[in-house]
Amino acid sequence: VGDNDRVGGGSEILDETALTAPLLDPDFYAGDPFPLYARLRSEAPVARNDTLGLWLVSSHAEVVAVSRDPATFCSSKGIMTFEIGASYATPPTMMHTDPPDHTRYRDLVQPGFRPSYMRALEDGIRQRARTLVDRIEPGVPVDVVADLAVPLPLQVISDLLGVPEDEWPRFFRWSEAVIPGATDWPEEERAALSGEMVTYLLEAAADRRLSPRDDIISELGAAEVDGDRLSDAELGMFLVQLLVAGNETTRNMMSGGLVGLAGSPGGWEGLNARVEAGFPRALPLAVEEMLRWTTPVIGFMRTTTREVELGGRRLGADEPVLMLYASANRDESVFGPTAEVFDAARDPNPHVAFGFGAHFCIGAVLARVEGRILLEELLARFGSIEMAGPVVRAASPVIAGVKSAPVVFTSR
Ligand code: HEM
């Protein structure tokens, strides 16, 4: 291992391939990845893994630098490491596009996610959240994953897409099937399920084009910019993305965030006190901390389009670069000495859980509304939250998945 790509040279030789090797092993993420992220940030914030020819970026400043420069760090060659070397005739998602294609997609779909429309969903979300929270008995352990975090976002996204309630269980299986590492289902089963999902959503898209309803499928189907519309294939592809992007991520923000709150001494009580004192930002700040601390999307990849210097390293052209959002969100140089601590009142909180720049998450408003409403409903009923057993984490290098998290709420 040489250090000849280190701009300005370095005196120590660090075996970065060995240091970063665990990050390529899905099982690593079922444990605690944060100590390794901390070591990377301090010793090699831009590190090279020679096995995959992959750069791993763990510091906040460099993650932001990569995200804000799509001309140099492109998305069209894949955003997950299993896509290294891929090339696509048509992009599988809008996340896999670069300007000007990306700008066109974004202009067409963004209006469907305008904040006023997302906030109009609030009453429906609250009703769904209330029904789930009502089932929780004080003093009796519940699994926040199965009982809250799985059903709520699924119900919300199904409502958003105008999908009937009896289809929800299928939706859940479909979205599990397409996330690498979310399940241990056989590959053929996963492929069959994701095929079923695409067919279903394409049919729904075609149906709404013919007979529009009051749902986002119809809205996106009708969206037009200068006479340009999404093709049926693009619409179907986008719906698949909504289902997947809107589910797993929001689920883990909720489950991971509640685990964070449960493990933060006085966190629940403090939050309750700030809400009762009428501090208007108490809940939004708590949701941002749930996002930062959990970072539901561990990292996304880019590919260099030219030689470039990043964090004192020289990257070649056509090299994959993995941005570790989960690490950037614990960067001490941004979040201070308490970066590893869950602090529901943290302010400011410039986390990158939704990415940064042109691809900044289109569903951020919706995810934030869901998180706030869930907290509101829980705080209204319960005086405390405590862990009641071990947290089981998913072995996924993409989604920081919580498989189960038993907690006990007590009444107020
Ligand atoms: C806590 C919940 C969520 C998290 C942590 C999250 C995270 C992210 C991240 C990191 C990106 C950036 C992708 C990139 O730079 O390559 C992204 C983009 C995106 N997200 Fe989310 N997301 C969440 C919820 C949602 C929801 C609820 C929806 C839809 C209903 C959604 C739809 C999308 C879409 C369509 C994009 C692509 C935007 C683009 O390429 O311009 N997300 N999300």
Coordinates of C-alpha atoms and ligand atoms in Angstrom, one line a residue:
V1 CA 0.0 0.0 0.0
G2 CA 1.5 3.3 -1.0
D3 CA 0.6 6.8 -0.2
N4 CA 1.6 8.3 -3.5
D5 CA -1.9 9.6 -4.1
R6 CA -1.8 11.7 -0.9
V7 CA -1.4 15.3 -2.1
G8 CA 1.6 16.7 -0.3
G9 CA 2.7 13.3 0.9
G10 CA 2.2 11.6 4.2
S11 CA 4.8 10.1 6.5
E12 CA 2.8 7.2 7.9
I13 CA 1.6 4.3 5.8
L14 CA -1.8 3.2 6.6
D15 CA -3.3 0.0 5.2
E16 CA -6.5 1.6 4.1
T17 CA -7.7 -1.5 2.3
A18 CA -7.5 -3.5 5.5
L19 CA -9.0 -0.7 7.5
T20 CA -12.0 -0.2 5.2
A21 CA -12.5 -4.0 4.5
P22 CA -15.2 -4.4 7.2
L23 CA -17.3 -1.7 5.4
L24 CA -17.7 -4.1 2.5
D25 CA -19.1 -6.9 4.6
P26 CA -22.9 -6.6 5.1
D27 CA -22.7 -8.4 8.5
F28 CA -20.6 -5.5 9.8
Y29 CA -23.6 -3.3 9.8
A30 CA -25.6 -5.6 12.1
G31 CA -23.0 -4.6 14.8
D32 CA -21.7 -1.2 15.8
P33 CA -20.1 0.5 12.8
F34 CA -19.5 3.9 14.5
P35 CA -16.1 3.2 16.1
L36 CA -14.7 2.4 12.7
Y37 CA -16.2 5.6 11.2
A38 CA -14.6 7.6 14.0
R39 CA -11.2 6.1 13.2
L40 CA -11.6 6.7 9.5
R41 CA -12.5 10.4 10.1
S42 CA -9.5 10.9 12.2
E43 CA -7.0 8.9 10.1
A44 CA -8.2 8.7 6.6
P45 CA -11.4 10.8 5.9
V46 CA -11.0 10.0 2.2
A47 CA -9.7 6.4 2.2
R48 CA -9.0 4.0 -0.7
N49 CA -10.1 0.4 -0.7
D50 CA -8.0 -1.4 -3.4
T51 CA -10.2 -4.6 -3.4
L52 CA -13.1 -2.6 -5.0
G53 CA -11.1 0.3 -6.2
L54 CA -13.5 2.3 -4.1
W55 CA -13.0 5.6 -2.2
L56 CA -14.7 5.9 1.1
V57 CA -15.6 9.4 2.3
S58 CA -16.3 9.7 6.0
S59 CA -16.0 13.4 6.9
H60 CA -18.9 15.9 6.7
A61 CA -17.0 18.5 4.7
E62 CA -16.0 16.0 2.0
V63 CA -19.5 14.4 1.8
V64 CA -20.9 17.8 1.2
A65 CA -18.2 18.6 -1.4
V66 CA -18.9 15.5 -3.3
S67 CA -22.7 16.0 -3.2
R68 CA -22.6 19.6 -4.4
D69 CA -20.5 18.8 -7.5
P70 CA -22.5 16.3 -9.7
A71 CA -20.5 17.3 -12.8
T72 CA -17.4 15.7 -11.2
F73 CA -19.1 13.1 -9.0
C74 CA -21.9 11.6 -11.1
S75 CA -24.9 9.4 -10.2
S76 CA -25.6 7.8 -13.5
K77 CA -23.1 5.0 -12.9
G78 CA -24.8 3.7 -9.8
I79 CA -25.4 4.9 -6.3
M80 CA -24.8 1.6 -4.4
T81 CA -21.6 -0.3 -4.3
F82 CA -23.1 -3.4 -5.9
E83 CA -23.5 -1.3 -9.0
I84 CA -19.8 -0.5 -9.4
G85 CA -19.0 -0.9 -13.1
A86 CA -22.7 -0.7 -14.1
S87 CA -24.0 1.2 -17.1
Y88 CA -27.6 1.8 -17.8
A89 CA -29.4 2.3 -21.1
T90 CA -32.3 3.8 -19.1
P91 CA -31.7 4.9 -15.5
P92 CA -33.4 2.6 -12.9
T93 CA -34.4 5.6 -10.7
M94 CA -34.1 9.3 -10.8
M95 CA -31.4 9.1 -8.2
H96 CA -29.3 7.5 -11.0
T97 CA -29.5 10.6 -13.3
D98 CA -27.4 13.7 -13.7
P99 CA -28.2 17.1 -15.1
P100 CA -29.8 17.8 -17.5
D101 CA -31.9 14.5 -17.2
H102 CA -32.1 14.9 -13.5
T103 CA -33.2 18.5 -13.7
R104 CA -36.1 17.4 -16.0
Y105 CA -37.2 14.6 -13.6
R106 CA -37.0 16.9 -10.7
D107 CA -39.0 19.6 -12.3
L108 CA -41.7 17.1 -13.3
V109 CA -42.0 15.3 -9.9
Q110 CA -41.2 18.1 -7.4
P111 CA -44.6 19.7 -7.6
G112 CA -46.2 16.5 -6.4
F113 CA -44.2 16.9 -3.1
R114 CA -44.8 20.6 -2.5
P115 CA -44.9 21.3 1.2
S116 CA -48.5 22.5 1.2
Y117 CA -49.6 19.1 -0.3
M118 CA -47.6 17.1 2.2
R119 CA -49.0 19.1 5.1
A120 CA -52.5 18.5 3.8
L121 CA -51.8 14.8 4.6
E122 CA -51.3 15.6 8.3
D123 CA -54.8 14.7 9.5
G124 CA -54.7 11.4 7.8
I125 CA -51.2 10.7 9.2
R126 CA -52.3 11.7 12.7
Q127 CA -55.3 9.3 12.5
R128 CA -53.1 6.4 11.4
A129 CA -50.5 7.2 14.1
R130 CA -53.2 7.5 16.8
T131 CA -54.7 4.2 16.0
L132 CA -51.3 2.5 16.3
V133 CA -50.3 4.4 19.5
D134 CA -53.7 3.6 21.1
R135 CA -52.8 -0.1 20.9
I136 CA -49.8 0.3 23.1
E137 CA -50.3 -0.5 26.8
P138 CA -48.2 1.4 29.3
G139 CA -45.8 -0.9 31.2
V140 CA -46.1 -3.7 28.6
P141 CA -43.1 -4.2 26.2
V142 CA -43.8 -3.4 22.6
D143 CA -41.6 -3.8 19.5
V144 CA -41.4 -0.2 18.1
V145 CA -40.4 -1.7 14.7
A146 CA -43.4 -4.1 14.2
D147 CA -45.9 -2.0 16.1
L148 CA -45.1 1.5 14.9
A149 CA -42.3 2.0 12.5
V150 CA -43.3 -0.7 9.9
P151 CA -47.0 0.1 9.6
L152 CA -47.0 3.9 9.8
P153 CA -44.9 4.8 6.8
L154 CA -46.4 2.0 4.8
Q155 CA -49.9 3.2 5.5
V156 CA -48.9 6.8 4.7
I157 CA -47.3 5.9 1.4
S158 CA -50.2 3.7 0.5
D159 CA -52.6 6.6 1.2
L160 CA -50.4 8.9 -0.8
L161 CA -50.4 6.4 -3.7
G162 CA -54.1 5.8 -3.3
V163 CA -53.6 2.0 -2.7
P164 CA -56.4 0.2 -0.8
E165 CA -55.7 -1.1 2.7
D166 CA -55.9 -4.7 1.8
E167 CA -52.8 -4.3 -0.4
W168 CA -50.6 -3.2 2.4
P169 CA -49.1 -6.6 3.4
R170 CA -48.0 -7.1 -0.3
F171 CA -46.5 -3.6 -0.3
F172 CA -44.5 -4.5 2.7
R173 CA -43.1 -7.7 1.2
W174 CA -42.3 -5.9 -2.1
S175 CA -40.4 -3.1 -0.4
E176 CA -38.4 -5.6 1.8
A177 CA -37.6 -7.6 -1.3
V178 CA -35.8 -4.8 -3.1
I179 CA -33.5 -3.6 -0.3
P180 CA -30.2 -5.4 -0.4
G181 CA -29.7 -7.2 2.9
A182 CA -33.1 -6.3 4.4
T183 CA -34.1 -10.0 4.4
D184 CA -32.5 -13.4 3.9
W185 CA -35.1 -14.4 1.3
P186 CA -33.7 -16.4 -1.7
E187 CA -32.7 -14.3 -4.7
E188 CA -35.4 -15.8 -7.0
E189 CA -38.1 -14.9 -4.5
R190 CA -36.8 -11.3 -4.2
A191 CA -36.7 -11.0 -8.0
A192 CA -40.2 -12.4 -8.4
L193 CA -41.5 -10.0 -5.7
S194 CA -39.9 -7.0 -7.3
G195 CA -41.3 -8.0 -10.7
E196 CA -44.8 -8.2 -9.2
M197 CA -44.3 -4.8 -7.7
V198 CA -43.3 -3.2 -10.9
T199 CA -46.2 -4.7 -12.8
Y200 CA -48.6 -3.6 -10.1
L201 CA -47.4 0.0 -10.1
L202 CA -47.2 0.2 -13.9
E203 CA -50.8 -0.9 -14.1
A204 CA -51.8 1.6 -11.4
A205 CA -50.0 4.4 -13.4
A206 CA -51.7 3.4 -16.7
D207 CA -55.0 3.3 -14.9
R208 CA -54.7 6.8 -13.3
R209 CA -53.6 8.3 -16.6
L210 CA -57.0 7.1 -18.0
S211 CA -59.1 7.9 -15.0
P212 CA -57.3 10.4 -12.7
R213 CA -58.1 10.4 -8.9
D214 CA -57.0 12.6 -6.0
D215 CA -53.7 10.8 -5.5
I216 CA -50.0 11.4 -6.3
I217 CA -50.0 8.8 -9.1
S218 CA -52.6 10.9 -11.0
E219 CA -50.8 14.1 -10.1
L220 CA -47.4 12.8 -11.4
G221 CA -49.1 11.3 -14.5
A222 CA -50.6 14.7 -15.4
A223 CA -47.5 16.7 -14.6
E224 CA -46.2 18.6 -17.6
V225 CA -43.3 21.0 -18.1
D226 CA -43.2 22.8 -21.5
G227 CA -45.3 20.1 -23.0
D228 CA -43.0 17.4 -21.7
R229 CA -44.5 14.6 -19.5
L230 CA -43.1 11.5 -17.8
S231 CA -43.5 8.4 -20.0
D232 CA -45.4 5.5 -18.6
A233 CA -42.2 3.6 -17.9
E234 CA -40.7 6.7 -16.1
L235 CA -43.8 7.0 -14.1
G236 CA -43.8 3.4 -13.1
M237 CA -40.1 3.6 -12.2
F238 CA -40.7 6.6 -10.1
L239 CA -43.6 4.9 -8.2
V240 CA -41.3 2.0 -7.4
Q241 CA -38.8 4.4 -6.0
L242 CA -41.4 6.2 -3.9
L243 CA -42.6 2.9 -2.4
V244 CA -39.1 1.8 -1.5
A245 CA -37.5 5.2 -0.7
G246 CA -40.4 6.3 1.3
N247 CA -40.8 3.2 3.4
E248 CA -37.6 1.7 4.7
T249 CA -36.0 5.0 5.4
T250 CA -38.8 6.5 7.3
R251 CA -39.3 3.3 9.2
N252 CA -35.7 3.3 10.4
M253 CA -35.8 7.0 11.3
M254 CA -38.7 6.1 13.6
S255 CA -37.3 3.0 15.1
G256 CA -33.7 4.1 15.3
G257 CA -34.8 7.5 16.6
L258 CA -37.0 6.0 19.4
V259 CA -34.1 3.8 20.4
G260 CA -31.9 7.0 20.5
L261 CA -34.5 8.7 22.7
A262 CA -34.9 5.7 25.0
G263 CA -31.1 5.5 25.5
S264 CA -30.7 9.2 26.2
P265 CA -31.1 9.9 29.9
G266 CA -33.9 12.4 30.6
G267 CA -34.3 12.8 26.8
W268 CA -38.0 11.9 26.8
E269 CA -38.9 13.9 29.9
G270 CA -36.9 16.9 28.6
L271 CA -38.6 16.8 25.3
N272 CA -42.0 16.6 27.0
A273 CA -41.1 19.6 29.2
R274 CA -40.1 21.7 26.1
V275 CA -43.3 20.8 24.3
E276 CA -45.4 21.6 27.3
A277 CA -43.6 24.9 27.7
G278 CA -44.7 25.8 24.2
F279 CA -41.3 25.8 22.6
P280 CA -42.4 25.6 19.0
R281 CA -39.2 24.0 17.7
A282 CA -39.0 21.2 20.3
L283 CA -40.5 18.5 18.1
P284 CA -38.9 19.5 14.8
L285 CA -35.5 19.6 16.5
A286 CA -36.1 16.2 18.0
V287 CA -37.0 14.8 14.6
E288 CA -33.7 16.2 13.1
E289 CA -31.8 14.5 15.8
M290 CA -33.6 11.2 15.1
L291 CA -32.5 11.6 11.5
R292 CA -28.9 12.6 12.4
W293 CA -28.3 9.9 15.0
T294 CA -29.9 7.1 13.0
T295 CA -29.0 8.2 9.5
P296 CA -31.4 5.7 7.8
V297 CA -29.4 5.8 4.5
I298 CA -25.9 4.7 5.5
G299 CA -24.3 6.0 2.3
F300 CA -24.7 6.5 -1.4
M301 CA -22.1 6.3 -4.1
R302 CA -20.9 8.6 -7.0
T303 CA -18.4 8.0 -9.8
T304 CA -15.7 10.5 -10.7
T305 CA -16.0 11.9 -14.2
R306 CA -12.4 13.3 -14.2
E307 CA -9.3 13.4 -12.0
V308 CA -10.0 15.5 -8.9
E309 CA -8.6 16.3 -5.5
L310 CA -10.7 15.5 -2.4
G311 CA -9.7 15.9 1.2
G312 CA -6.0 16.0 0.2
R313 CA -6.2 12.9 -2.0
R314 CA -6.0 12.6 -5.7
L315 CA -8.8 10.6 -7.2
G316 CA -8.6 9.3 -10.8
A317 CA -11.3 9.5 -13.4
D318 CA -14.1 6.9 -13.4
E319 CA -13.5 5.8 -9.8
P320 CA -16.4 5.0 -7.4
V321 CA -16.7 7.1 -4.3
L322 CA -18.9 6.1 -1.4
M323 CA -20.2 8.9 0.8
L324 CA -20.8 7.6 4.3
Y325 CA -23.6 9.9 5.5
A326 CA -23.8 7.9 8.8
S327 CA -20.2 8.9 9.5
A328 CA -20.5 12.5 8.4
N329 CA -23.4 12.9 10.8
R330 CA -21.1 12.0 13.7
D331 CA -18.3 14.3 12.6
E332 CA -16.9 16.0 15.7
S333 CA -15.7 19.0 13.7
V334 CA -19.3 19.8 12.9
F335 CA -21.3 18.4 15.8
G336 CA -18.7 19.0 18.5
P337 CA -17.7 16.7 21.4
T338 CA -21.3 15.4 21.8
A339 CA -21.4 14.1 18.2
E340 CA -21.9 10.5 19.4
V341 CA -24.6 11.5 21.9
F342 CA -28.4 11.6 21.1
D343 CA -29.5 15.2 22.1
A344 CA -33.1 15.9 21.2
A345 CA -32.5 19.6 21.6
R346 CA -29.5 19.8 19.4
D347 CA -29.4 23.1 17.5
P348 CA -28.0 23.7 14.9
N349 CA -28.1 20.3 13.3
P350 CA -26.7 20.4 9.8
H351 CA -27.0 16.6 9.2
V352 CA -26.8 15.1 5.8
A353 CA -29.3 12.2 6.4
F354 CA -31.4 13.4 3.4
G355 CA -28.3 13.9 1.3
F356 CA -27.2 17.3 0.1
G357 CA -27.4 19.3 -3.2
A358 CA -29.3 18.5 -6.3
H359 CA -30.5 15.1 -5.2
F360 CA -31.6 16.2 -1.7
C361 CA -34.4 13.9 -0.7
I362 CA -37.7 14.8 -2.3
G363 CA -39.7 13.2 0.5
A364 CA -37.9 15.1 3.4
V365 CA -41.0 17.2 4.2
L366 CA -43.2 14.1 4.4
A367 CA -40.7 12.1 6.5
R368 CA -40.4 15.1 8.9
V369 CA -44.1 15.4 9.2
E370 CA -44.5 11.7 10.0
G371 CA -41.7 11.8 12.6
R372 CA -43.2 14.9 14.3
I373 CA -46.7 13.5 14.4
L374 CA -45.6 10.1 15.8
L375 CA -43.6 11.9 18.5
E376 CA -46.6 14.2 19.3
E377 CA -48.9 11.2 19.7
L378 CA -46.5 9.2 21.8
L379 CA -45.6 12.2 24.1
A380 CA -49.3 13.0 24.6
R381 CA -49.8 9.5 26.1
F382 CA -46.6 8.4 27.7
G383 CA -44.4 9.8 30.4
S384 CA -41.3 7.8 29.6
I385 CA -39.7 5.3 27.3
E386 CA -37.1 2.7 28.2
M387 CA -35.4 -0.2 26.3
A388 CA -36.9 -3.6 27.3
G389 CA -34.4 -5.8 25.4
P390 CA -31.6 -5.8 22.8
V391 CA -32.0 -4.0 19.5
V392 CA -31.5 -6.3 16.5
R393 CA -30.0 -4.5 13.5
A394 CA -30.1 -5.5 9.8
A395 CA -27.0 -6.6 7.9
S396 CA -27.5 -4.0 5.2
P397 CA -24.7 -1.8 3.9
V398 CA -27.3 0.7 2.5
I399 CA -30.1 1.0 5.0
A400 CA -29.4 1.3 8.8
G401 CA -32.2 -1.1 9.5
V402 CA -33.6 -2.0 12.9
K403 CA -35.3 -5.4 12.8
S404 CA -36.7 -5.3 16.3
A405 CA -36.4 -2.9 19.3
P406 CA -38.4 -3.8 22.4
V407 CA -39.3 -0.8 24.6
V408 CA -41.6 0.0 27.5
F409 CA -43.6 3.2 27.7
T410 CA -45.1 4.3 31.0
S411 CA -48.2 6.4 31.3
R412 CA -48.0 10.1 32.1
Ligands
HEM1 C1 -36.3 9.4 6.9 C2 -36.6 9.3 5.7 C3 -35.8 9.4 4.4 C4 -34.4 9.5 4.3 C5 -33.4 9.4 5.4 C6 -34.1 9.6 2.9 C7 -32.8 9.8 2.4 C8 -32.6 10.2 1.1 C9 -31.3 10.5 0.6 C10 -30.0 10.4 1.4 C11 -31.4 10.9 -0.7 C12 -30.3 11.4 -1.6 C13 -30.0 10.5 -2.8 C14 -28.7 10.9 -3.5 O1 -28.1 11.9 -3.2 O2 -28.3 10.1 -4.4 C15 -32.8 10.8 -1.0 C16 -33.4 11.1 -2.3 C17 -34.7 10.8 -2.6 N1 -35.7 10.4 -1.7 FE1 -35.5 10.2 0.3 N2 -35.3 9.7 2.2 C18 -36.3 9.6 3.1 C19 -37.7 9.6 2.9 C20 -38.2 9.7 1.6 C21 -39.6 9.7 1.3 C22 -40.8 9.6 2.4 C23 -39.8 9.7 -0.1 C24 -41.0 9.7 -0.9 C25 -42.2 9.6 -0.5 C26 -38.4 9.8 -0.6 C27 -38.1 9.9 -1.9 C28 -36.8 10.2 -2.4 C29 -36.6 10.5 -3.8 C30 -37.5 10.4 -5.0 C31 -35.2 10.8 -3.9 C32 -34.4 11.1 -5.2 C33 -34.2 12.6 -5.3 C34 -33.3 13.0 -6.5 O3 -32.7 12.1 -7.1 O4 -33.4 14.1 -6.9 N3 -37.5 9.8 0.4 N4 -33.5 10.4 0.1

